[in-house]
Structure formats: C-alpha cells, structure tokens
Coordinates of C-alpha atoms and ligand atoms in Angstrom, one line a residue:
M1 CA -0.2 -0.1 -0.2
G2 CA 2.7 2.5 -1.2
Q3 CA 5.3 1.2 1.7
A4 CA 8.0 -1.2 1.8
Y5 CA 7.8 -3.2 5.2
E6 CA 10.2 -6.1 6.6
V7 CA 8.3 -8.8 8.2
P8 CA 9.0 -12.0 10.2
E9 CA 8.7 -15.1 7.8
T10 CA 5.3 -17.2 8.0
L11 CA 3.2 -14.5 8.6
T12 CA -0.1 -14.3 7.0
I13 CA -0.8 -10.9 5.3
L14 CA -3.3 -9.8 7.9
K15 CA -0.5 -10.5 10.6
A16 CA 2.4 -8.8 8.7
M17 CA 0.3 -5.8 8.2
E18 CA -0.4 -5.6 12.2
F19 CA 3.6 -6.2 12.6
A20 CA 4.0 -3.3 10.2
G21 CA 1.8 -1.1 12.8
Y22 CA -1.7 -1.1 10.8
Q23 CA -4.7 -1.3 13.2
Y24 CA -7.6 -3.3 11.5
K25 CA -11.3 -1.4 12.1
R26 CA -12.4 -2.4 8.6
G27 CA -11.2 -5.3 6.6
C28 CA -10.6 -8.0 8.8
G29 CA -13.5 -10.1 10.7
C30 CA -13.3 -13.6 11.5
R31 CA -9.3 -14.4 10.4
G32 CA -10.4 -17.8 9.7
G33 CA -11.1 -17.7 5.6
I34 CA -15.1 -17.5 6.4
C35 CA -16.1 -13.8 7.0
G36 CA -14.8 -12.5 3.2
A37 CA -13.8 -9.2 4.7
C38 CA -10.0 -9.2 4.0
G39 CA -9.9 -9.4 0.0
T40 CA -6.6 -8.8 -1.0
V41 CA -4.8 -8.0 -4.6
Y42 CA -1.1 -8.6 -5.1
R43 CA 1.5 -8.8 -7.4
K44 CA 5.1 -10.4 -7.2
Q45 CA 8.3 -8.5 -8.5
G46 CA 9.0 -9.9 -12.0
D47 CA 5.3 -11.7 -12.3
H48 CA 2.8 -9.7 -14.5
T49 CA -0.3 -11.7 -13.1
L50 CA -2.7 -9.8 -10.7
H51 CA -3.1 -12.3 -7.9
T52 CA -5.7 -12.4 -5.3
G53 CA -6.3 -13.9 -1.6
L54 CA -7.6 -13.4 1.8
A55 CA -5.2 -11.7 3.9
C56 CA -6.1 -13.9 6.8
Q57 CA -5.2 -17.3 4.8
T58 CA -2.3 -16.2 2.4
V59 CA 1.3 -16.2 3.6
A60 CA 3.4 -13.1 2.9
E61 CA 6.0 -13.5 0.3
D62 CA 9.1 -11.6 -0.5
D63 CA 8.6 -8.4 -2.9
M64 CA 4.8 -8.7 -2.6
I65 CA 3.3 -5.8 -3.5
L66 CA -0.4 -5.6 -2.1
A67 CA -3.5 -3.8 -1.5
Q68 CA -6.8 -4.8 0.3
I69 CA -10.1 -4.4 -0.8
P70 CA -12.2 -4.6 2.0
F71 CA -15.5 -3.6 0.1
F72 CA -16.1 -3.9 -4.0
P73 CA -19.2 -2.2 -5.1
A74 CA -21.4 -4.8 -6.7
N75 CA -25.1 -4.3 -8.5
R76 CA -27.5 -5.5 -5.8
A77 CA -31.1 -6.1 -7.6
D78 CA -34.3 -5.6 -5.0
H79 CA -34.3 -9.3 -4.2
G80 CA -37.6 -8.7 -2.4
G81 CA -39.5 -7.1 -5.2
V82 CA -39.1 -10.1 -7.2
D83 CA -42.2 -11.4 -9.1
T84 CA -42.7 -14.8 -7.9
S85 CA -45.4 -15.6 -10.5
L86 CA -42.5 -16.2 -12.8
S87 CA -40.4 -19.4 -12.8
P88 CA -37.0 -19.5 -10.9
D89 CA -34.5 -19.0 -13.8
E90 CA -37.0 -16.3 -14.9
Q91 CA -36.9 -14.3 -11.6
I92 CA -33.0 -14.8 -11.9
A93 CA -32.9 -13.6 -15.4
T94 CA -35.2 -10.7 -14.7
L95 CA -32.9 -9.7 -11.4
Y96 CA -29.9 -9.8 -13.2
P97 CA -30.2 -9.6 -16.9
E98 CA -26.3 -8.6 -16.9
I99 CA -25.6 -12.7 -16.7
F100 CA -26.2 -13.0 -20.1
R101 CA -23.0 -10.7 -20.9
C102 CA -20.8 -13.0 -19.2
V103 CA -18.1 -13.8 -22.2
G104 CA -17.1 -17.3 -20.3
C105 CA -13.5 -15.7 -19.8
G106 CA -13.1 -17.8 -16.4
T107 CA -11.4 -14.7 -14.4
C108 CA -13.8 -15.0 -11.8
T109 CA -13.0 -18.6 -11.2
R110 CA -9.0 -18.0 -11.2
T111 CA -9.8 -14.8 -9.1
C112 CA -11.6 -16.8 -6.1
P113 CA -10.2 -17.5 -2.8
M114 CA -12.9 -20.2 -2.2
D115 CA -12.1 -22.3 -5.3
I116 CA -15.6 -21.9 -6.4
D117 CA -16.4 -22.4 -10.2
V118 CA -17.9 -19.1 -10.1
M119 CA -18.0 -18.9 -14.4
G120 CA -19.9 -22.5 -13.8
Y121 CA -22.3 -20.9 -11.9
I122 CA -22.9 -17.8 -13.9
A123 CA -23.5 -20.5 -16.8
H124 CA -25.9 -22.6 -14.7
F125 CA -28.1 -19.5 -14.1
K126 CA -27.7 -18.6 -18.0
R127 CA -29.0 -21.9 -18.6
G128 CA -32.1 -21.8 -16.0
D129 CA -30.6 -24.3 -13.8
V130 CA -31.2 -22.4 -10.6
M131 CA -30.5 -25.2 -8.1
R132 CA -27.5 -26.4 -9.7
G133 CA -26.0 -22.8 -9.7
A134 CA -27.4 -22.0 -5.6
K135 CA -25.3 -25.2 -4.8
T136 CA -22.3 -24.5 -7.0
S137 CA -22.0 -21.1 -5.3
F138 CA -22.8 -22.4 -1.7
D139 CA -19.3 -21.7 -0.1
C140 CA -19.4 -18.4 -1.3
I141 CA -18.3 -15.8 1.4
M142 CA -19.0 -12.6 -0.5
C143 CA -15.3 -11.2 -0.4
G144 CA -16.4 -9.7 -4.1
L145 CA -13.1 -10.4 -5.6
C146 CA -14.7 -12.0 -8.5
V147 CA -16.7 -8.7 -9.0
S148 CA -13.8 -6.5 -8.9
R149 CA -12.3 -8.5 -12.2
C150 CA -15.5 -9.1 -14.4
P151 CA -15.2 -7.5 -17.7
A152 CA -19.0 -8.0 -18.3
N153 CA -19.5 -6.2 -14.9
I154 CA -21.7 -8.7 -13.7
S155 CA -21.9 -9.1 -9.6
Q156 CA -21.7 -12.8 -9.2
M157 CA -21.8 -13.0 -5.6
N158 CA -25.2 -11.3 -5.6
V159 CA -26.8 -13.3 -8.2
A160 CA -25.7 -16.4 -6.5
M161 CA -27.2 -15.0 -3.2
A162 CA -30.4 -14.5 -5.1
A163 CA -30.6 -17.9 -6.1
R164 CA -30.2 -19.3 -3.3
R165 CA -32.7 -17.4 -1.7
I166 CA -35.0 -18.7 -4.4
A167 CA -33.6 -22.0 -4.1
A168 CA -34.1 -22.4 -0.6
G169 CA -37.7 -20.2 -0.4
Q170 CA -39.2 -22.0 -3.4
M171 CA -38.0 -24.9 -4.7
T172 CA -36.8 -26.5 -1.5
P173 CA -39.7 -28.3 0.8
R174 CA -40.6 -26.7 4.2
S175 CA -39.2 -28.1 7.3
E176 CA -41.8 -29.4 9.2
S177 CA -39.7 -28.7 12.3
T178 CA -38.6 -25.2 11.6
K179 CA -42.3 -24.8 10.9
S180 CA -43.5 -26.0 13.9
R181 CA -40.9 -24.0 16.3
A182 CA -42.0 -20.8 14.4
E183 CA -45.3 -21.2 15.3
Q184 CA -44.5 -21.6 18.9
V185 CA -42.4 -18.5 18.6
N186 CA -45.4 -16.9 17.0
A187 CA -47.6 -18.0 20.0
G188 CA -45.1 -16.4 22.5
R189 CA -43.9 -19.8 24.0
Y190 CA -40.7 -18.1 24.5
E191 CA -41.5 -14.9 25.9
E192 CA -41.1 -15.6 29.5
M193 CA -37.7 -16.8 28.9
L194 CA -36.5 -13.8 26.9
A195 CA -37.8 -11.7 29.8
E196 CA -35.9 -14.0 32.3
L197 CA -32.6 -13.5 30.4
G198 CA -33.0 -9.8 29.9
Q199 CA -33.4 -9.4 33.9
M200 CA -29.5 -10.8 33.9
D201 CA -26.5 -9.1 34.0
K202 CA -23.3 -10.1 32.1
E203 CA -21.9 -12.4 34.8
E204 CA -25.0 -14.4 35.0
L205 CA -25.3 -14.4 31.5
K206 CA -21.8 -15.8 31.0
T207 CA -22.0 -18.6 33.9
L208 CA -25.5 -19.8 32.0
Y209 CA -23.5 -19.6 28.7
V210 CA -20.3 -21.8 30.2
E211 CA -22.5 -24.0 32.3
R212 CA -25.2 -25.0 29.4
E213 CA -25.8 -28.4 28.5
R214 CA -24.2 -29.3 25.4
E215 CA -24.9 -32.0 22.9
P216 CA -22.4 -34.1 22.5
D217 CA -20.4 -33.9 19.0
L218 CA -20.3 -37.4 18.2
S219 CA -23.9 -37.9 19.0
L220 CA -26.2 -39.2 16.6
P221 CA -29.2 -37.2 15.0
G222 CA -32.4 -37.7 17.2
E223 CA -30.6 -39.6 19.8
W224 CA -29.5 -36.7 22.4
M225 CA -32.0 -34.9 24.8
P226 CA -31.0 -32.4 27.2
H227 CA -32.0 -33.1 30.8
D228 CA -33.9 -30.3 31.3
Q229 CA -36.4 -30.2 28.4
S230 CA -38.6 -27.5 30.0
K231 CA -36.7 -24.8 27.4
L232 CA -37.7 -27.1 24.3
Ligands
SF4_1 S1 -17.7 -16.3 -5.7 FE1 -16.8 -14.0 -5.6 S2 -17.4 -13.3 -3.8 FE2 -17.6 -15.6 -3.4 S3 -15.9 -16.1 -2.4 FE3 -15.7 -16.7 -4.8 S4 -14.5 -14.4 -5.3 FE4 -15.4 -14.1 -3.5
SF4_2 S1 -15.5 -12.9 -15.1 FE1 -17.5 -12.4 -15.8 S2 -17.3 -12.8 -17.9 FE2 -15.6 -13.4 -17.2 S3 -16.5 -15.7 -16.8 FE3 -17.0 -14.5 -15.1 S4 -18.8 -14.0 -15.1 FE4 -18.1 -14.5 -17.2
FES3 S1 -10.8 -11.9 8.2 FE1 -12.4 -13.1 7.5 S2 -11.7 -14.2 5.8 FE2 -10.6 -13.0 6.5

C-alpha cells in the first residue's frame, strides 16, 4: 500500500500488516477465511499476473506488492421485489439480466479464494438451472473479488445469493420442524424465557452460557436430549 516493510517469515498478510503497525478497523473479521472481509490483490516482482487472496489465509512473501479491498461496489437488485409468478430462472434473468453478458473468460473462477467455479454457476443461471447454480455457489463468502475482475460487470456473488434465496424459499420443501418451531415462537412460547434473560446481568449470562448443557459432538441425530427439557 505504497510502503515497504520487513516482516518475519510465515506471517499471513493480515498479521504482517499488523506487525507493520496497521490496526484493523475494517478489512478484517473472522481471521479464519469465512467472513470475506479481507480480500487482497497482489503482484510479485517480475510476475505480470494480478493475484488475489484472503489476507488472513495468504502467507506474505518476499517482494509482494499488495492492497486490501475490504469492500467492492456490486450491483444488488431488489430481491424482495421479485415477481414470484415467474419461474425461478426467469426471476434470476429479470433481477440480473447482465448475466447474459458473460463472455466465459473464467477470470472470476481464477480469482475466487474459495475455489468456487464462479463462471460455472453463472453458466448454470444462464441455462436456467437455478438449483445447480445455488449449490455450486454455496461456499461463497461474499468477498467481492470476482466482482472486481469481471469484464462484463456482473456481480456474481449477488446473483448467487438471490439464487440461493429462491432455491431455498421456492424450490425446497418446507421443514416441518422449523414450521412448528416458528408457530411456537409466534404463539409467545419463549417470551417468558427472553424476559428472564433480559433481567440477567453480564456475569449471570456468562455463567449460564459456560455451564449450559451441550450436545456431545458425536451424538447421532435424534438420539440426544437435554436433561432439562422445559425450555424445548
Ligand atoms: S464467488 Fe466471488 S464473492 Fe464469492 S468467495 Fe468467490 S470470489 Fe468471493
Ligand atoms: S469474469 Fe465475468 S465475464 Fe468472465 S466468466 Fe466470470 S462472470 Fe463471465
Ligand atoms: S478475516 Fe474473515 S475471511 Fe479473512
């Protein structure tokens, strides 16, 4: 970012930046490759290629020239305003007609730090296969790096998010257990518990959290139940 720094070997870019004296207020979140806040572009001396990565996952190298892109502007259509009388693929085509401008260059796929076949999911949407595109894009962390490189000005991550919403909301059977839980919530079953929690101070809440009964990691689905079932 316009300055040269010497940092110890093996640090990630994110730790190297902190070693160099930067303090993260933006451009950093989970530090574990999940939140997508630390998208970074870099070049190496003598290498014409523009590389991309996550600052929290990519190890700093000698002569790396880099800048972080904590946010990249991306077109986001009004997903709430979608016409559900249209088929799922027509909804995507209406929200994001720019997908048909994809030239199949593959830059997005080469850019993605999550190794997602971004060009592939855009192609699924163009072909009308919303469910397949939604599944292909499932690991997207919304870092925006693909958007920053697309010559067709497509906001791939937002198209994919709309598709996952449509796939989940309109193409997937409703979960009966979620439905009955939502009915219990709407009927006020948890109001008293929430009010109790609201009365507790921070220390009481911490104790409650630490001492809570937890499902064992290896329990089989449906086999484990807490001793105290009054809160279910
Ligand atoms: S698909 Fe795009 S926004 Fe999602 S993780 Fe890959 S590069 Fe980032
Ligand atoms: S970068 Fe844009 S134009 Fe190139 S394959 Fe990806 S979506 Fe298509
Ligand atoms: S800090 Fe969250 S992905 Fe890097």
